[in-house]
Amino acid sequence: MSDAVTLTVSSDKPQTVLSVSPDRWLTPGESVTLMCEVTNSSTGWTFSWFTVHESTEEVELVPDSIRGSKGIYTVRSVTVKHTGVYVCRAERGDPAYHTEYSNTKPLFVTSVSPSVSLIIRPNRSQHFSSESLSLSCEDHSNSTGWTVRRYTDKLKLCSSSDTRSTGATSTCTIRSLNTSDTGVYWCQSKSIGTLHHVNISVHNGNVILDSPVHPVTEGDSLTLRCLYRDKKPSNLRAEFYKDGSVVQNQTTDMMTIPTVSKSHEGFYYCKHPERGESPKSWISVRSERSQVKTSSFTTITFPLAVCPYLLATVVLVFKCCRSKVSHSSVEDQLQYAVREDEASN
């Protein structure tokens, strides 16, 4: 007789967890990996990946995903068509036993179009609940087809009843914000893809941080403010924190960094002694090194490109002058010979 083994049968299906690496916005051509795991379960599973339809919320099997036991699906060169919300599921046995669908994970692939702008009013990343918010996709090239989209727990349009399109501008207005409106917002076009994503957070508290929605450019100034749900307190003294450490203790509710550098990137929040502290906001700093390099390269290469033309011009002028001198010398000699001949005669 062998040792006894306890067999436990659970009516609950095993849970699958989906993760994405890198978990950030991607640009076309980058590689991304989706990893699916079954929690608290043994091996022997095979995996499938699905996209979630925006309108019906039904799932569709990703046609180029590879089913296997490792739970890894890699796209080596993403395009804008890979933008979407993904889930995974595992199965094993014959007949197949399926787990529940995993948590949803968004995958964003963004392209670049300098003619398109995402305008936020009021222009900040944190907002109080019950306030209104307006987001507009403006195309300065006067093309159409842009829409404002967002991702909270699913991929969807901004509420159709709140969306209005006028020519090359599509505007989404949320008249009374709720904490469930916290998420990522962006402009999207069928022909171009996704552009200009921003993080918007909505809070029920009494204090928020007025911080920029878009990345700050190196060398620019940055101003942060404490904003209050009700009227301003009589004592405006506030502390400002970066990555958990006090960076400035002001007699006012405002802090200014005159010249921003890459070292200023991080999580910021403010704290008022009476009203409390704001949520944290990530402030991103955009480098201008590439533009500087381009400018320096242009400064160097322009004279180098012009020099051959200047040199050729100098050579031509020099040859022309020599030709004139030689021609004048021949004429003088001929005239001298004529005069000598006339004198001898």
mmCIF file of N, CA, C and O in Angstrom, residues 191-237:
data_model
loop_
_atom_site.group_PDB
_atom_site.id
_atom_site.type_symbol
_atom_site.label_atom_id
_atom_site.label_comp_id
_atom_site.label_asym_id
_atom_site.label_seq_id
_atom_site.Cartn_x
_atom_site.Cartn_y
_atom_site.Cartn_z
ATOM 1 N N SER A 191 -6.684 56.159 -40.290
ATOM 2 C CA SER A 191 -5.612 56.187 -41.282
ATOM 3 C C SER A 191 -4.229 56.355 -40.656
ATOM 4 O O SER A 191 -3.240 55.873 -41.192
ATOM 5 N N ILE A 192 -4.143 57.052 -39.503
ATOM 6 C CA ILE A 192 -2.839 57.357 -38.906
ATOM 7 C C ILE A 192 -2.559 56.516 -37.669
ATOM 8 O O ILE A 192 -1.466 56.008 -37.474
ATOM 9 N N GLY A 193 -3.552 56.344 -36.812
ATOM 10 C CA GLY A 193 -3.343 55.578 -35.592
ATOM 11 C C GLY A 193 -3.588 56.414 -34.353
ATOM 12 O O GLY A 193 -4.434 57.308 -34.359
ATOM 13 N N THR A 194 -2.844 56.120 -33.270
ATOM 14 C CA THR A 194 -3.044 56.804 -32.002
ATOM 15 C C THR A 194 -1.978 57.865 -31.790
ATOM 16 O O THR A 194 -0.820 57.660 -32.105
ATOM 17 N N LEU A 195 -2.401 59.003 -31.224
ATOM 18 C CA LEU A 195 -1.493 60.133 -31.032
ATOM 19 C C LEU A 195 -1.751 60.799 -29.694
ATOM 20 O O LEU A 195 -2.880 60.836 -29.211
ATOM 21 N N HIS A 196 -0.698 61.375 -29.119
ATOM 22 C CA HIS A 196 -0.792 62.327 -28.007
ATOM 23 C C HIS A 196 -1.590 61.783 -26.819
ATOM 24 O O HIS A 196 -2.616 62.330 -26.440
ATOM 25 N N HIS A 197 -1.121 60.697 -26.219
ATOM 26 C CA HIS A 197 -1.809 60.164 -25.054
ATOM 27 C C HIS A 197 -1.497 60.998 -23.820
ATOM 28 O O HIS A 197 -0.396 61.526 -23.677
ATOM 29 N N VAL A 198 -2.485 61.127 -22.932
ATOM 30 C CA VAL A 198 -2.305 61.840 -21.666
ATOM 31 C C VAL A 198 -2.971 61.038 -20.560
ATOM 32 O O VAL A 198 -3.938 60.310 -20.789
ATOM 33 N N ASN A 199 -2.434 61.164 -19.354
ATOM 34 C CA ASN A 199 -3.014 60.520 -18.181
ATOM 35 C C ASN A 199 -3.875 61.528 -17.429
ATOM 36 O O ASN A 199 -3.386 62.589 -17.041
ATOM 37 N N ILE A 200 -5.128 61.179 -17.230
ATOM 38 C CA ILE A 200 -6.069 62.026 -16.495
ATOM 39 C C ILE A 200 -6.527 61.276 -15.253
ATOM 40 O O ILE A 200 -6.937 60.110 -15.346
ATOM 41 N N SER A 201 -6.445 61.921 -14.083
ATOM 42 C CA SER A 201 -6.912 61.289 -12.847
ATOM 43 C C SER A 201 -7.951 62.176 -12.172
ATOM 44 O O SER A 201 -7.839 63.405 -12.184
ATOM 45 N N VAL A 202 -8.967 61.545 -11.604
ATOM 46 C CA VAL A 202 -10.081 62.255 -10.954
ATOM 47 C C VAL A 202 -10.120 61.836 -9.491
ATOM 48 O O VAL A 202 -10.038 60.638 -9.171
ATOM 49 N N HIS A 203 -10.265 62.819 -8.588
ATOM 50 C CA HIS A 203 -10.143 62.562 -7.151
ATOM 51 C C HIS A 203 -11.302 63.179 -6.356
ATOM 52 O O HIS A 203 -11.824 64.226 -6.720
ATOM 53 N N ASN A 204 -11.633 62.491 -5.253
ATOM 54 C CA ASN A 204 -12.696 62.978 -4.363
ATOM 55 C C ASN A 204 -12.167 63.851 -3.235
ATOM 56 O O ASN A 204 -12.942 64.392 -2.456
ATOM 57 N N GLY A 205 -10.829 63.969 -3.125
ATOM 58 C CA GLY A 205 -10.244 64.702 -2.006
ATOM 59 C C GLY A 205 -10.400 66.201 -2.093
ATOM 60 O O GLY A 205 -11.063 66.740 -2.999
ATOM 61 N N ASN A 206 -9.742 66.914 -1.159
ATOM 62 C CA ASN A 206 -9.845 68.372 -1.065
ATOM 63 C C ASN A 206 -8.688 69.102 -1.731
ATOM 64 O O ASN A 206 -8.747 70.313 -1.916
ATOM 65 N N VAL A 207 -7.611 68.361 -2.075
ATOM 66 C CA VAL A 207 -6.423 68.999 -2.648
ATOM 67 C C VAL A 207 -5.962 68.201 -3.864
ATOM 68 O O VAL A 207 -5.921 66.960 -3.826
ATOM 69 N N ILE A 208 -5.633 68.915 -4.938
ATOM 70 C CA ILE A 208 -5.007 68.290 -6.094
ATOM 71 C C ILE A 208 -3.797 69.127 -6.504
ATOM 72 O O ILE A 208 -3.656 70.280 -6.104
ATOM 73 N N LEU A 209 -2.924 68.523 -7.298
ATOM 74 C CA LEU A 209 -1.735 69.211 -7.795
ATOM 75 C C LEU A 209 -1.980 69.677 -9.223
ATOM 76 O O LEU A 209 -2.376 68.892 -10.081
ATOM 77 N N ASP A 210 -1.770 70.964 -9.446
ATOM 78 C CA ASP A 210 -1.879 71.524 -10.792
ATOM 79 C C ASP A 210 -0.539 71.316 -11.489
ATOM 80 O O ASP A 210 0.422 72.058 -11.267
ATOM 81 N N SER A 211 -0.472 70.276 -12.315
ATOM 82 C CA SER A 211 0.771 69.927 -13.008
ATOM 83 C C SER A 211 0.480 69.747 -14.491
ATOM 84 O O SER A 211 -0.656 69.449 -14.876
ATOM 85 N N PRO A 212 1.483 69.908 -15.353
ATOM 86 C CA PRO A 212 1.246 69.845 -16.795
ATOM 87 C C PRO A 212 0.850 68.446 -17.259
ATOM 88 O O PRO A 212 1.308 67.443 -16.726
ATOM 89 N N VAL A 213 -0.001 68.414 -18.259
ATOM 90 C CA VAL A 213 -0.445 67.142 -18.822
ATOM 91 C C VAL A 213 0.624 66.566 -19.739
ATOM 92 O O VAL A 213 0.933 65.380 -19.687
ATOM 93 N N HIS A 214 1.202 67.403 -20.583
ATOM 94 C CA HIS A 214 2.197 66.965 -21.556
ATOM 95 C C HIS A 214 3.609 67.061 -20.968
ATOM 96 O O HIS A 214 3.838 67.813 -20.005
ATOM 97 N N PRO A 215 4.575 66.349 -21.520
ATOM 98 C CA PRO A 215 5.953 66.431 -21.022
ATOM 99 C C PRO A 215 6.509 67.847 -21.115
ATOM 100 O O PRO A 215 6.167 68.610 -22.011
ATOM 101 N N VAL A 216 7.392 68.192 -20.163
ATOM 102 C CA VAL A 216 8.040 69.497 -20.133
ATOM 103 C C VAL A 216 9.365 69.388 -20.890
ATOM 104 O O VAL A 216 10.078 68.393 -20.762
ATOM 105 N N THR A 217 9.690 70.397 -21.655
ATOM 106 C CA THR A 217 10.922 70.386 -22.439
ATOM 107 C C THR A 217 12.093 70.891 -21.603
ATOM 108 O O THR A 217 11.959 71.857 -20.844
ATOM 109 N N GLU A 218 13.229 70.227 -21.713
ATOM 110 C CA GLU A 218 14.438 70.668 -21.011
ATOM 111 C C GLU A 218 14.745 72.128 -21.329
ATOM 112 O O GLU A 218 14.685 72.548 -22.485
ATOM 113 N N GLY A 219 15.062 72.877 -20.266
ATOM 114 C CA GLY A 219 15.365 74.298 -20.443
ATOM 115 C C GLY A 219 14.183 75.207 -20.191
ATOM 116 O O GLY A 219 14.357 76.398 -19.930
ATOM 117 N N ASP A 220 12.962 74.662 -20.255
ATOM 118 C CA ASP A 220 11.769 75.468 -19.983
ATOM 119 C C ASP A 220 11.569 75.598 -18.473
ATOM 120 O O ASP A 220 12.193 74.896 -17.677
ATOM 121 N N SER A 221 10.668 76.484 -18.080
ATOM 122 C CA SER A 221 10.316 76.624 -16.669
ATOM 123 C C SER A 221 9.104 75.758 -16.354
ATOM 124 O O SER A 221 8.312 75.431 -17.248
ATOM 125 N N LEU A 222 8.950 75.391 -15.084
ATOM 126 C CA LEU A 222 7.845 74.550 -14.630
ATOM 127 C C LEU A 222 7.245 75.158 -13.375
ATOM 128 O O LEU A 222 7.972 75.456 -12.427
ATOM 129 N N THR A 223 5.934 75.321 -13.355
ATOM 130 C CA THR A 223 5.237 75.858 -12.185
ATOM 131 C C THR A 223 4.209 74.844 -11.701
ATOM 132 O O THR A 223 3.386 74.360 -12.490
ATOM 133 N N LEU A 224 4.266 74.522 -10.412
ATOM 134 C CA LEU A 224 3.318 73.611 -9.772
ATOM 135 C C LEU A 224 2.504 74.386 -8.748
ATOM 136 O O LEU A 224 3.032 75.270 -8.068
ATOM 137 N N ARG A 225 1.226 74.036 -8.625
ATOM 138 C CA ARG A 225 0.346 74.728 -7.671
ATOM 139 C C ARG A 225 -0.499 73.726 -6.911
ATOM 140 O O ARG A 225 -0.850 72.666 -7.437
ATOM 141 N N CYS A 226 -0.832 74.082 -5.686
ATOM 142 C CA CYS A 226 -1.836 73.347 -4.921
ATOM 143 C C CYS A 226 -3.206 73.960 -5.228
ATOM 144 O O CYS A 226 -3.368 75.181 -5.122
ATOM 145 N N LEU A 227 -4.153 73.129 -5.609
ATOM 146 C CA LEU A 227 -5.517 73.601 -5.851
ATOM 147 C C LEU A 227 -6.449 72.978 -4.822
ATOM 148 O O LEU A 227 -6.257 71.824 -4.414
ATOM 149 N N TYR A 228 -7.472 73.730 -4.418
ATOM 150 C CA TYR A 228 -8.362 73.304 -3.344
ATOM 151 C C TYR A 228 -9.799 73.217 -3.863
ATOM 152 O O TYR A 228 -10.228 74.023 -4.694
ATOM 153 N N ARG A 229 -10.536 72.218 -3.347
ATOM 154 C CA ARG A 229 -11.906 72.013 -3.810
ATOM 155 C C ARG A 229 -12.783 73.210 -3.470
ATOM 156 O O ARG A 229 -13.565 73.669 -4.312
ATOM 157 N N ASP A 230 -12.661 73.712 -2.278
ATOM 158 C CA ASP A 230 -13.426 74.897 -1.886
ATOM 159 C C ASP A 230 -12.549 76.129 -2.044
ATOM 160 O O ASP A 230 -11.497 76.071 -2.683
ATOM 161 N N LYS A 231 -12.945 77.226 -1.472
ATOM 162 C CA LYS A 231 -12.142 78.444 -1.581
ATOM 163 C C LYS A 231 -10.779 78.247 -0.922
ATOM 164 O O LYS A 231 -10.591 77.393 -0.055
ATOM 165 N N LYS A 232 -9.834 79.084 -1.327
ATOM 166 C CA LYS A 232 -8.480 78.971 -0.817
ATOM 167 C C LYS A 232 -8.439 79.153 0.700
ATOM 168 O O LYS A 232 -9.153 79.996 1.249
ATOM 169 N N PRO A 233 -7.574 78.400 1.394
ATOM 170 C CA PRO A 233 -7.421 78.603 2.841
ATOM 171 C C PRO A 233 -6.693 79.918 3.117
ATOM 172 O O PRO A 233 -5.994 80.455 2.253
ATOM 173 N N SER A 234 -6.861 80.428 4.328
ATOM 174 C CA SER A 234 -6.189 81.679 4.691
ATOM 175 C C SER A 234 -4.676 81.487 4.758
ATOM 176 O O SER A 234 -3.903 82.377 4.424
ATOM 177 N N ASN A 235 -4.254 80.301 5.199
ATOM 178 C CA ASN A 235 -2.826 79.975 5.234
ATOM 179 C C ASN A 235 -2.466 79.246 3.943
ATOM 180 O O ASN A 235 -2.893 78.107 3.708
ATOM 181 N N LEU A 236 -1.669 79.871 3.094
ATOM 182 C CA LEU A 236 -1.332 79.283 1.797
ATOM 183 C C LEU A 236 -0.036 78.472 1.821
ATOM 184 O O LEU A 236 0.370 77.948 0.786
ATOM 185 N N ARG A 237 0.600 78.405 2.961
ATOM 186 C CA ARG A 237 1.882 77.710 3.034
ATOM 187 C C ARG A 237 1.708 76.235 2.689
ATOM 188 O O ARG A 237 0.874 75.538 3.280
#
